Short mmCIF file of C-alpha atoms and ligand atoms in Angstrom, two decimals:
data_model
loop_
_atom_site.label_atom_id
_atom_site.label_comp_id
_atom_site.label_asym_id
_atom_site.label_seq_id
_atom_site.Cartn_x
_atom_site.Cartn_y
_atom_site.Cartn_z
CA MET A 1 111.26 119.35 92.85
CA THR A 2 113.23 119.33 89.61
CA TYR A 3 110.05 118.65 87.65
CA THR A 4 108.28 121.76 88.95
CA SER A 5 108.11 124.70 86.61
CA HIS A 6 108.82 127.85 88.57
CA SER A 7 106.53 130.68 87.58
CA SER A 8 106.51 133.98 89.48
CA GLN A 9 103.45 132.65 91.35
CA ASP A 10 105.48 129.81 92.80
CA PRO A 11 105.66 130.22 96.62
CA PHE A 12 109.26 128.97 96.74
CA ASP A 13 110.24 131.43 94.06
CA LEU A 14 108.56 134.21 96.06
CA ALA A 15 110.49 133.11 99.17
CA ARG A 16 113.74 133.22 97.15
CA ARG A 17 112.94 136.80 96.08
CA ALA A 18 112.10 137.75 99.67
CA ALA A 19 115.42 136.30 100.88
CA ASP A 20 117.27 138.24 98.15
CA ALA A 21 115.49 141.46 99.18
CA ILE A 22 116.48 140.87 102.83
CA ALA A 23 120.10 140.23 101.83
CA ASP A 24 120.08 143.47 99.76
CA ALA A 25 118.51 145.59 102.49
CA SER A 26 120.66 144.22 105.34
CA GLY A 27 123.93 143.55 103.54
CA VAL A 28 123.88 140.14 105.25
CA ALA A 29 124.10 137.31 102.72
CA ARG A 30 123.14 134.43 105.05
CA HIS A 31 121.08 134.16 108.21
CA GLN A 32 121.86 130.96 110.09
CA ILE A 33 118.83 130.99 112.38
CA ALA A 34 115.36 132.49 112.10
CA ILE A 35 112.82 133.41 114.75
CA THR A 36 109.16 134.20 114.27
CA LEU A 37 107.81 136.42 117.01
CA GLY A 38 104.32 135.70 118.28
CA SER A 39 102.11 137.52 120.77
CA GLY A 40 104.09 138.43 123.87
CA TRP A 41 107.49 137.80 122.24
CA LYS A 42 107.73 141.16 120.44
CA THR A 43 110.62 142.65 122.44
CA ALA A 44 112.24 139.31 123.24
CA ALA A 45 114.51 139.60 120.19
CA ASP A 46 115.99 142.87 121.48
CA HIS A 47 118.29 140.79 123.66
CA LEU A 48 119.76 138.77 120.80
CA GLY A 49 122.42 141.19 119.68
CA GLU A 50 122.92 144.17 117.41
CA THR A 51 120.13 145.01 114.96
CA ILE A 52 121.81 145.49 111.56
CA ALA A 53 118.62 146.32 109.68
CA GLU A 54 114.93 146.59 110.41
CA ILE A 55 112.76 146.43 107.32
CA PRO A 56 109.01 147.09 107.17
CA ALA A 57 107.37 143.81 106.14
CA HIS A 58 105.48 145.32 103.20
CA GLU A 59 108.80 146.20 101.52
CA ILE A 60 109.73 142.53 101.20
CA PRO A 61 108.09 140.36 98.52
CA GLY A 62 105.24 138.24 99.87
CA PHE A 63 105.03 139.82 103.32
CA ARG A 64 102.33 142.10 104.56
CA ALA A 65 102.12 143.94 107.85
CA SER A 66 100.05 141.86 110.24
CA LYS A 67 96.70 143.35 111.14
CA VAL A 68 96.90 141.80 114.59
CA VAL A 69 97.68 144.23 117.42
CA GLY A 70 100.78 143.02 119.24
CA HIS A 71 102.72 142.01 116.12
CA SER A 72 105.56 144.32 115.08
CA GLY A 73 105.27 144.18 111.28
CA THR A 74 109.01 144.24 110.56
CA ILE A 75 111.76 141.86 109.52
CA ARG A 76 115.04 142.33 111.37
CA SER A 77 118.59 141.21 110.77
CA VAL A 78 120.42 140.79 114.07
CA ARG A 79 124.13 140.09 114.51
CA MET A 80 124.73 137.97 117.57
CA THR A 81 127.79 138.09 119.77
CA ASP A 82 129.26 134.98 118.12
CA GLY A 83 129.02 136.64 114.69
CA ALA A 84 126.13 134.51 113.44
CA HIS A 85 123.09 136.31 112.05
CA ALA A 86 119.51 135.85 113.13
CA LEU A 87 116.52 136.72 110.98
CA VAL A 88 113.76 138.00 113.23
CA ILE A 89 110.35 137.83 111.61
CA GLY A 90 107.83 140.07 113.33
CA ALA A 91 105.20 139.79 110.64
CA ARG A 92 103.19 136.61 110.86
CA ASN A 93 100.24 135.87 108.62
CA HIS A 94 97.57 133.81 110.27
CA TYR A 95 95.37 131.35 108.46
CA TYR A 96 92.29 133.26 109.66
CA GLU A 97 93.40 136.34 107.71
CA GLY A 98 92.21 134.51 104.62
CA HIS A 99 95.25 134.76 102.32
CA GLY A 100 95.78 131.01 102.16
CA THR A 101 98.42 128.66 103.51
CA ASP A 102 101.22 129.89 101.22
CA ALA A 103 100.93 133.33 102.86
CA VAL A 104 100.91 131.67 106.29
CA VAL A 105 104.20 129.84 105.73
CA HIS A 106 105.97 132.48 103.62
CA GLY A 107 108.12 133.55 106.59
CA VAL A 108 109.33 130.01 107.17
CA ARG A 109 110.12 129.47 103.48
CA THR A 110 111.92 132.82 103.37
CA ALA A 111 113.99 131.78 106.40
CA ALA A 112 115.06 128.60 104.60
CA ALA A 113 115.88 130.57 101.43
CA ALA A 114 117.91 133.03 103.55
CA GLY A 115 120.13 130.16 104.67
CA ALA A 116 118.67 129.25 108.04
CA SER A 117 118.98 125.72 109.36
CA VAL A 118 117.03 126.33 112.57
CA MET A 119 113.58 127.89 112.84
CA VAL A 120 112.39 129.11 116.23
CA LEU A 121 108.61 129.50 116.22
CA THR A 122 107.15 131.46 119.12
CA ASN A 123 103.53 132.21 119.89
CA GLY A 124 101.06 133.28 122.50
CA ALA A 125 98.56 130.55 123.25
CA GLY A 126 95.93 129.22 125.58
CA GLY A 127 97.03 126.70 128.19
CA LEU A 128 95.17 123.55 129.19
CA LYS A 129 97.62 121.72 131.41
CA HIS A 130 96.93 121.60 135.10
CA GLY A 131 99.24 123.91 137.04
CA TRP A 132 100.03 126.30 134.20
CA THR A 133 99.30 129.99 134.73
CA ALA A 134 99.19 132.99 132.40
CA GLY A 135 102.70 134.28 131.67
CA VAL A 136 104.56 130.98 131.69
CA PRO A 137 106.64 129.97 128.64
CA VAL A 138 106.52 126.30 127.59
CA LEU A 139 108.17 124.14 124.93
CA ILE A 140 106.09 122.58 122.18
CA SER A 141 106.74 118.82 122.11
CA ASP A 142 104.40 117.88 119.24
CA HIS A 143 101.25 119.13 117.56
CA ILE A 144 97.73 118.24 116.50
CA ASN A 145 96.71 120.09 113.36
CA LEU A 146 92.98 120.76 113.65
CA THR A 147 92.80 123.28 110.79
CA ALA A 148 91.90 120.58 108.25
CA VAL A 149 94.45 122.01 105.82
CA SER A 150 98.14 121.51 104.98
CA PRO A 151 100.61 124.11 103.71
CA LEU A 152 101.92 121.42 101.34
CA THR A 153 100.37 120.31 98.06
CA GLY A 154 101.06 117.39 95.75
CA ALA A 155 102.85 114.19 96.68
CA THR A 156 104.89 115.73 99.49
CA PHE A 157 104.71 112.97 102.08
CA VAL A 158 106.89 114.69 104.65
CA ASP A 159 107.79 112.76 107.81
CA LEU A 160 106.78 114.64 110.98
CA THR A 161 108.41 112.39 113.57
CA ASP A 162 110.39 114.57 116.00
CA LEU A 163 109.05 117.68 114.24
CA TYR A 164 109.77 119.73 117.38
CA SER A 165 113.40 118.72 117.71
CA GLN A 166 114.21 116.78 120.87
CA ARG A 167 117.78 118.05 120.54
CA LEU A 168 116.67 121.69 120.66
CA ARG A 169 114.20 121.09 123.48
CA ASP A 170 116.96 119.46 125.55
CA LEU A 171 119.18 122.42 124.84
CA ALA A 172 116.48 124.90 125.90
CA ARG A 173 116.03 122.97 129.13
CA GLU A 174 119.75 123.11 129.82
CA ILE A 175 119.25 126.86 129.97
CA ASP A 176 115.98 126.80 131.88
CA PRO A 177 115.32 123.45 133.58
CA SER A 178 111.93 124.71 134.75
CA LEU A 179 110.54 124.77 131.18
CA ASP A 180 107.57 122.42 130.89
CA GLU A 181 106.38 121.13 127.52
CA GLY A 182 103.12 120.20 125.86
CA VAL A 183 101.27 119.26 122.70
CA TYR A 184 100.14 122.26 120.63
CA ALA A 185 96.73 122.03 118.98
CA GLN A 186 96.15 124.48 116.15
CA LEU A 187 92.61 125.59 115.43
CA PRO A 188 91.75 127.89 112.52
CA GLY A 189 90.31 130.72 114.65
CA PRO A 190 89.95 133.70 114.71
CA HIS A 191 87.35 133.00 117.40
CA TYR A 192 88.50 131.41 120.62
CA GLU A 193 87.17 127.98 121.53
CA THR A 194 83.99 127.11 123.32
CA PRO A 195 84.48 125.33 126.63
CA ALA A 196 83.24 122.13 124.93
CA GLU A 197 85.91 122.49 122.24
CA VAL A 198 88.56 122.98 124.89
CA ARG A 199 87.40 119.73 126.54
CA MET A 200 87.62 118.04 123.13
CA VAL A 201 91.20 119.24 122.61
CA LYS A 202 92.13 118.05 126.09
CA ALA A 203 90.59 114.64 125.39
CA LEU A 204 92.59 114.45 122.14
CA GLY A 205 95.83 115.06 124.01
CA GLY A 206 96.35 118.78 123.46
CA ASP A 207 97.93 120.96 126.15
CA ILE A 208 98.30 124.27 124.29
CA ILE A 209 95.78 125.90 121.91
CA GLY A 210 96.71 128.43 119.27
CA MET A 211 96.11 129.65 115.75
CA SER A 212 99.53 129.73 114.09
CA THR A 213 102.32 127.32 114.67
CA ALA A 214 101.41 123.83 113.40
CA LEU A 215 101.10 124.89 109.75
CA GLU A 216 104.38 126.81 109.96
CA ALA A 217 106.18 123.86 111.56
CA ILE A 218 105.02 121.51 108.79
CA ALA A 219 106.34 123.88 106.10
CA ALA A 220 109.56 124.35 108.08
CA ARG A 221 110.21 120.61 108.16
CA HIS A 222 109.43 120.38 104.44
CA ALA A 223 111.97 123.17 103.84
CA GLY A 224 114.61 121.23 105.80
CA LEU A 225 114.61 123.39 108.93
CA GLU A 226 115.04 122.06 112.46
CA VAL A 227 112.18 123.45 114.57
CA LEU A 228 112.05 124.77 118.12
CA GLY A 229 108.56 125.76 119.28
CA LEU A 230 107.99 128.05 122.26
CA SER A 231 104.57 129.05 123.52
CA LEU A 232 103.86 131.79 125.99
CA ILE A 233 100.74 130.76 127.87
CA THR A 234 98.90 134.06 127.83
CA ASN A 235 95.62 132.74 129.10
CA LEU A 236 94.07 129.57 130.38
CA ALA A 237 91.79 128.25 127.64
CA ALA A 238 88.04 128.90 127.79
CA GLY A 239 86.32 126.93 130.52
CA ILE A 240 89.66 126.33 132.25
CA GLN A 241 89.90 129.90 133.45
CA ASP A 242 87.07 131.73 135.18
CA GLY A 243 85.23 134.23 133.01
CA PRO A 244 85.52 135.15 129.32
CA LEU A 245 88.67 135.61 127.20
CA SER A 246 89.77 138.98 125.89
CA HIS A 247 92.55 139.86 123.45
CA GLU A 248 93.53 142.77 125.75
CA GLU A 249 94.09 140.36 128.59
CA VAL A 250 96.17 138.18 126.30
CA LEU A 251 98.34 141.18 125.35
CA GLU A 252 98.67 142.23 128.97
CA SER A 253 100.04 138.92 130.23
CA GLY A 254 102.35 138.96 127.20
CA ASN A 255 103.72 142.33 128.27
CA ASP A 256 104.14 141.16 131.84
CA ALA A 257 106.11 138.07 130.77
CA GLU A 258 108.43 139.83 128.34
CA ALA A 259 111.06 140.55 130.99
CA ARG A 260 111.58 136.80 131.37
CA LEU A 261 111.14 135.84 127.73
CA GLY A 262 113.82 138.11 126.26
CA PRO A 263 116.76 136.69 128.20
CA LEU A 264 115.40 133.16 127.77
CA LEU A 265 115.08 133.47 123.99
CA ALA A 266 118.49 135.12 123.67
CA ARG A 267 120.26 132.45 125.69
CA VAL A 268 118.54 129.61 123.82
CA VAL A 269 119.28 131.10 120.40
CA ARG A 270 122.91 131.80 121.28
CA ARG A 271 123.31 128.29 122.61
CA ILE A 272 121.90 126.88 119.36
CA GLY A 273 124.46 129.00 117.51
CA GLU A 274 127.31 127.64 119.65
CA ILE A 275 126.26 124.04 119.11
CA ARG A 276 125.91 124.58 115.35
CA SER A 277 129.38 126.04 114.88
I1 LIG B 1 97.23 134.37 122.70
O1 LIG B 1 92.96 130.43 124.15
C1 LIG B 1 95.93 132.91 122.40
N1 LIG B 1 95.77 132.40 121.19
N2 LIG B 1 92.86 129.07 119.78
N3 LIG B 1 92.91 129.76 122.00
C2 LIG B 1 93.37 129.85 120.71
N4 LIG B 1 94.31 130.71 120.36
C3 LIG B 1 94.82 131.48 121.30
C4 LIG B 1 94.40 131.45 122.63
C5 LIG B 1 93.38 130.53 123.00
N5 LIG B 1 95.11 132.37 123.31
#
Protein backbone atom coordinates (compact mmCIF):
# COMPACT_ATOMS: atom_id res chain seq x y z
CA MET A 1 0.00 0.00 0.00
CA THR A 2 2.72 2.47 0.97
CA TYR A 3 4.36 2.04 -2.42
CA THR A 4 1.24 3.08 -4.35
CA SER A 5 1.21 6.58 -5.72
CA HIS A 6 -2.20 8.09 -5.14
CA SER A 7 -3.41 10.05 -8.12
CA SER A 8 -6.94 11.47 -8.28
CA GLN A 9 -7.85 8.41 -10.39
CA ASP A 10 -7.02 6.09 -7.52
CA PRO A 11 -10.23 4.29 -6.39
CA PHE A 12 -9.20 4.44 -2.72
CA ASP A 13 -8.56 8.14 -3.02
CA LEU A 14 -12.00 8.56 -4.60
CA ALA A 15 -13.55 6.58 -1.72
CA ARG A 16 -11.74 8.87 0.77
CA ARG A 17 -13.21 11.93 -0.97
CA ALA A 18 -16.68 10.33 -0.97
CA ALA A 19 -16.40 9.62 2.77
CA ASP A 20 -15.31 13.24 3.38
CA ALA A 21 -18.29 14.52 1.36
CA ILE A 22 -20.66 12.31 3.39
CA ALA A 23 -19.14 13.57 6.66
CA ASP A 24 -19.55 17.19 5.44
CA ALA A 25 -23.14 16.74 4.28
CA SER A 26 -24.30 14.78 7.35
CA GLY A 27 -22.17 16.35 10.07
CA VAL A 28 -21.38 12.77 11.17
CA ALA A 29 -17.64 12.14 11.25
CA ARG A 30 -17.75 8.33 11.54
CA HIS A 31 -20.23 5.67 10.52
CA GLN A 32 -19.62 2.42 12.39
CA ILE A 33 -21.70 0.17 10.16
CA ALA A 34 -22.75 0.34 6.51
CA ILE A 35 -25.62 -1.28 4.66
CA THR A 36 -26.08 -1.59 0.93
CA LEU A 37 -29.72 -1.90 -0.03
CA GLY A 38 -30.59 -4.29 -2.83
CA SER A 39 -33.87 -5.04 -4.60
CA GLY A 40 -36.65 -5.48 -2.06
CA TRP A 41 -34.67 -3.93 0.82
CA LYS A 42 -35.34 -0.28 -0.11
CA THR A 43 -37.55 0.64 2.86
CA ALA A 44 -35.94 -1.81 5.27
CA ALA A 45 -33.54 0.86 6.52
CA ASP A 46 -36.44 3.09 7.62
CA HIS A 47 -36.62 1.02 10.79
CA LEU A 48 -33.00 1.58 11.80
CA GLY A 49 -33.38 4.91 13.52
CA GLU A 50 -33.43 8.62 12.78
CA THR A 51 -32.31 9.74 9.32
CA ILE A 52 -29.82 12.58 9.88
CA ALA A 53 -29.17 13.24 6.21
CA GLU A 54 -30.25 11.84 2.87
CA ILE A 55 -27.96 12.78 0.02
CA PRO A 56 -28.61 12.15 -3.68
CA ALA A 57 -25.92 9.73 -4.86
CA HIS A 58 -24.76 11.93 -7.74
CA GLU A 59 -23.69 14.62 -5.24
CA ILE A 60 -21.07 12.32 -3.73
CA PRO A 61 -17.79 11.68 -5.59
CA GLY A 62 -17.78 8.39 -7.48
CA PHE A 63 -21.47 7.56 -7.05
CA ARG A 64 -24.11 7.71 -9.70
CA ALA A 65 -27.82 7.17 -9.37
CA SER A 66 -28.59 3.57 -10.26
CA LYS A 67 -30.53 3.10 -13.46
CA VAL A 68 -32.22 0.04 -12.03
CA VAL A 69 -35.86 0.52 -11.00
CA GLY A 70 -36.23 -0.43 -7.35
CA HIS A 71 -32.99 1.20 -6.17
CA SER A 72 -33.35 4.46 -4.24
CA GLY A 73 -30.34 6.41 -5.52
CA THR A 74 -29.46 8.07 -2.20
CA ILE A 75 -26.91 7.75 0.58
CA ARG A 76 -28.33 8.11 4.08
CA SER A 77 -26.83 8.74 7.48
CA VAL A 78 -28.97 7.15 10.18
CA ARG A 79 -28.52 7.56 13.93
CA MET A 80 -29.52 4.41 15.75
CA THR A 81 -31.02 4.24 19.21
CA ASP A 82 -27.66 3.30 20.76
CA GLY A 83 -26.05 6.42 19.27
CA ALA A 84 -24.03 4.59 16.62
CA HIS A 85 -24.36 5.76 13.02
CA ALA A 86 -25.25 3.64 10.04
CA LEU A 87 -24.40 4.56 6.47
CA VAL A 88 -27.21 3.37 4.23
CA ILE A 89 -26.16 3.05 0.61
CA GLY A 90 -29.14 2.96 -1.73
CA ALA A 91 -27.12 3.43 -4.89
CA ARG A 92 -25.50 0.25 -6.09
CA ASN A 93 -23.58 0.00 -9.34
CA HIS A 94 -23.84 -3.35 -11.00
CA TYR A 95 -21.10 -4.90 -13.08
CA TYR A 96 -23.51 -5.12 -16.03
CA GLU A 97 -23.81 -1.32 -16.12
CA GLY A 98 -20.39 -1.34 -17.73
CA HIS A 99 -18.47 1.13 -15.54
CA GLY A 100 -15.95 -1.44 -14.35
CA THR A 101 -15.29 -3.14 -11.03
CA ASP A 102 -14.02 0.00 -9.26
CA ALA A 103 -17.46 1.58 -9.76
CA VAL A 104 -19.09 -1.63 -8.52
CA VAL A 105 -17.20 -1.64 -5.21
CA HIS A 106 -17.04 2.12 -4.64
CA GLY A 107 -19.81 1.94 -2.01
CA VAL A 108 -17.94 -0.68 -0.02
CA ARG A 109 -14.67 1.27 -0.17
CA THR A 110 -16.50 4.44 0.83
CA ALA A 111 -18.01 2.60 3.81
CA ALA A 112 -14.53 1.57 4.95
CA ALA A 113 -13.22 5.11 4.48
CA ALA A 114 -16.20 6.43 6.48
CA GLY A 115 -15.07 4.34 9.44
CA ALA A 116 -17.26 1.26 9.16
CA SER A 117 -16.06 -2.06 10.51
CA VAL A 118 -19.12 -4.05 9.42
CA MET A 119 -20.63 -4.13 5.94
CA VAL A 120 -24.14 -5.52 5.51
CA LEU A 121 -24.73 -6.43 1.86
CA THR A 122 -28.34 -7.07 0.90
CA ASN A 123 -29.74 -8.10 -2.45
CA GLY A 124 -32.66 -9.57 -4.28
CA ALA A 125 -31.79 -12.87 -5.89
CA GLY A 126 -33.02 -16.05 -7.47
CA GLY A 127 -33.37 -19.08 -5.23
CA LEU A 128 -32.36 -22.64 -6.09
CA LYS A 129 -32.72 -24.49 -2.82
CA HIS A 130 -35.58 -26.90 -2.44
CA GLY A 131 -38.30 -25.51 -0.19
CA TRP A 132 -37.52 -21.83 -0.69
CA THR A 133 -40.29 -19.57 -1.96
CA ALA A 134 -40.36 -16.01 -3.29
CA GLY A 135 -40.27 -13.49 -0.44
CA VAL A 136 -38.05 -15.41 1.97
CA PRO A 137 -34.85 -13.77 3.30
CA VAL A 138 -31.76 -15.99 3.62
CA LEU A 139 -28.20 -15.58 4.88
CA ILE A 140 -25.28 -15.88 2.47
CA SER A 141 -22.82 -18.47 3.81
CA ASP A 142 -20.24 -18.31 1.01
CA HIS A 143 -20.00 -17.43 -2.66
CA ILE A 144 -18.96 -18.63 -6.09
CA ASN A 145 -17.77 -15.77 -8.27
CA LEU A 146 -18.77 -16.63 -11.84
CA THR A 147 -18.13 -13.16 -13.28
CA ALA A 148 -14.55 -14.05 -14.29
CA VAL A 149 -13.32 -10.76 -12.83
CA SER A 150 -12.01 -9.48 -9.49
CA PRO A 151 -12.41 -5.99 -8.02
CA LEU A 152 -8.77 -6.26 -6.90
CA THR A 153 -5.68 -5.74 -9.03
CA GLY A 154 -2.00 -6.41 -8.44
CA ALA A 155 -0.56 -8.79 -5.87
CA THR A 156 -3.50 -8.56 -3.49
CA PHE A 157 -3.82 -12.19 -2.41
CA VAL A 158 -6.68 -11.63 0.01
CA ASP A 159 -7.85 -14.60 2.09
CA LEU A 160 -11.57 -15.30 1.64
CA THR A 161 -12.04 -17.95 4.32
CA ASP A 162 -15.09 -17.04 6.42
CA LEU A 163 -15.78 -14.12 4.07
CA TYR A 164 -19.43 -14.12 5.19
CA SER A 165 -18.72 -13.90 8.90
CA GLN A 166 -19.89 -16.90 10.91
CA ARG A 167 -20.09 -14.60 13.93
CA LEU A 168 -22.55 -12.27 12.20
CA ARG A 169 -24.60 -15.13 10.76
CA ASP A 170 -24.94 -16.64 14.24
CA LEU A 171 -26.01 -13.28 15.56
CA ALA A 172 -28.63 -12.88 12.82
CA ARG A 173 -29.99 -16.32 13.66
CA GLU A 174 -30.25 -15.41 17.32
CA ILE A 175 -32.76 -12.81 16.15
CA ASP A 176 -34.52 -14.99 13.61
CA PRO A 177 -33.81 -18.71 14.10
CA SER A 178 -35.82 -19.52 10.98
CA LEU A 179 -33.22 -17.89 8.68
CA ASP A 180 -31.81 -20.46 6.27
CA GLU A 181 -28.50 -19.91 4.49
CA GLY A 182 -26.94 -20.72 1.15
CA VAL A 183 -24.07 -20.24 -1.27
CA TYR A 184 -24.44 -17.16 -3.48
CA ALA A 185 -23.34 -17.49 -7.10
CA GLN A 186 -22.73 -14.21 -8.91
CA LEU A 187 -23.19 -14.10 -12.65
CA PRO A 188 -22.44 -10.99 -14.71
CA GLY A 189 -25.99 -10.51 -16.04
CA PRO A 190 -27.93 -8.41 -16.95
CA HIS A 191 -29.83 -11.30 -18.53
CA TYR A 192 -31.23 -13.97 -16.26
CA GLU A 193 -29.94 -17.51 -16.58
CA THR A 194 -31.08 -20.21 -18.92
CA PRO A 195 -32.50 -23.29 -17.20
CA ALA A 196 -29.30 -25.14 -18.20
CA GLU A 197 -27.18 -22.48 -16.50
CA VAL A 198 -29.30 -22.76 -13.37
CA ARG A 199 -28.67 -26.53 -13.38
CA MET A 200 -24.95 -25.80 -13.76
CA VAL A 201 -24.94 -23.45 -10.77
CA LYS A 202 -26.82 -26.02 -8.72
CA ALA A 203 -24.30 -28.70 -9.69
CA LEU A 204 -21.47 -26.36 -8.65
CA GLY A 205 -22.99 -25.92 -5.21
CA GLY A 206 -24.83 -22.62 -5.60
CA ASP A 207 -28.13 -21.98 -3.81
CA ILE A 208 -28.71 -18.30 -4.62
CA ILE A 209 -28.12 -16.53 -7.96
CA GLY A 210 -27.55 -12.82 -8.30
CA MET A 211 -25.64 -10.09 -10.06
CA SER A 212 -24.07 -7.98 -7.31
CA THR A 213 -22.76 -9.23 -4.05
CA ALA A 214 -19.69 -11.44 -4.57
CA LEU A 215 -17.54 -8.68 -6.07
CA GLU A 216 -18.59 -6.28 -3.30
CA ALA A 217 -17.83 -8.84 -0.58
CA ILE A 218 -14.32 -9.42 -1.96
CA ALA A 219 -13.58 -5.68 -1.92
CA ALA A 220 -15.11 -5.41 1.56
CA ARG A 221 -12.78 -8.08 2.93
CA HIS A 222 -9.82 -6.39 1.22
CA ALA A 223 -10.85 -3.11 2.90
CA GLY A 224 -10.91 -4.85 6.30
CA LEU A 225 -14.69 -4.99 6.73
CA GLU A 226 -16.57 -7.86 8.37
CA VAL A 227 -19.34 -8.93 5.97
CA LEU A 228 -22.93 -9.99 6.55
CA GLY A 229 -24.78 -11.02 3.38
CA LEU A 230 -28.57 -11.17 3.21
CA SER A 231 -30.50 -12.22 0.13
CA LEU A 232 -34.18 -11.78 -0.40
CA ILE A 233 -35.30 -14.63 -2.62
CA THR A 234 -37.51 -12.70 -5.01
CA ASN A 235 -37.98 -15.48 -7.49
CA LEU A 236 -37.14 -19.10 -7.99
CA ALA A 237 -34.41 -19.29 -10.63
CA ALA A 238 -35.29 -20.09 -14.24
CA GLY A 239 -36.34 -23.69 -14.73
CA ILE A 240 -37.00 -24.05 -10.99
CA GLN A 241 -40.12 -21.95 -11.15
CA ASP A 242 -42.87 -22.45 -13.70
CA GLY A 243 -42.92 -19.93 -16.51
CA PRO A 244 -40.60 -17.04 -17.43
CA LEU A 245 -38.95 -14.47 -15.12
CA SER A 246 -39.92 -10.82 -15.11
CA HIS A 247 -38.31 -7.87 -13.33
CA GLU A 248 -41.81 -6.65 -12.35
CA GLU A 249 -42.47 -9.92 -10.58
CA VAL A 250 -39.14 -9.59 -8.81
CA LEU A 251 -40.06 -6.08 -7.62
CA GLU A 252 -43.49 -7.24 -6.53
CA SER A 253 -42.28 -10.02 -4.24
CA GLY A 254 -39.73 -7.53 -2.90
CA ASN A 255 -42.54 -5.14 -1.98
CA ASP A 256 -44.54 -7.92 -0.38
CA ALA A 257 -41.60 -9.01 1.78
CA GLU A 258 -40.58 -5.55 2.97
CA ALA A 259 -42.85 -5.66 6.02
CA ARG A 260 -40.76 -8.55 7.36
CA LEU A 261 -37.37 -7.36 6.14
CA GLY A 262 -37.39 -3.93 7.81
CA PRO A 263 -37.74 -5.16 11.39
CA LEU A 264 -35.33 -8.03 10.69
CA LEU A 265 -32.62 -5.75 9.30
CA ALA A 266 -33.08 -3.22 12.09
CA ARG A 267 -32.81 -5.82 14.83
CA VAL A 268 -29.76 -7.46 13.26
CA VAL A 269 -27.95 -4.16 12.74
CA ARG A 270 -28.74 -2.95 16.26
CA ARG A 271 -27.54 -6.24 17.69
CA ILE A 272 -24.28 -5.92 15.75
CA GLY A 273 -23.92 -2.44 17.24
CA GLU A 274 -24.46 -3.76 20.78
CA ILE A 275 -21.90 -6.52 20.35
CA ARG A 276 -19.35 -4.09 18.89
CA SER A 277 -19.57 -1.60 21.74
I1 LIG B 1 -33.86 -10.10 -8.05
O1 LIG B 1 -32.94 -15.28 -10.90
C1 LIG B 1 -32.84 -11.45 -9.07
N1 LIG B 1 -31.60 -11.20 -9.45
N2 LIG B 1 -28.71 -13.86 -11.92
N3 LIG B 1 -30.86 -14.58 -11.40
C2 LIG B 1 -29.87 -13.63 -11.33
N4 LIG B 1 -30.04 -12.48 -10.72
C3 LIG B 1 -31.21 -12.26 -10.13
C4 LIG B 1 -32.26 -13.18 -10.15
C5 LIG B 1 -32.07 -14.41 -10.83
N5 LIG B 1 -33.29 -12.64 -9.48
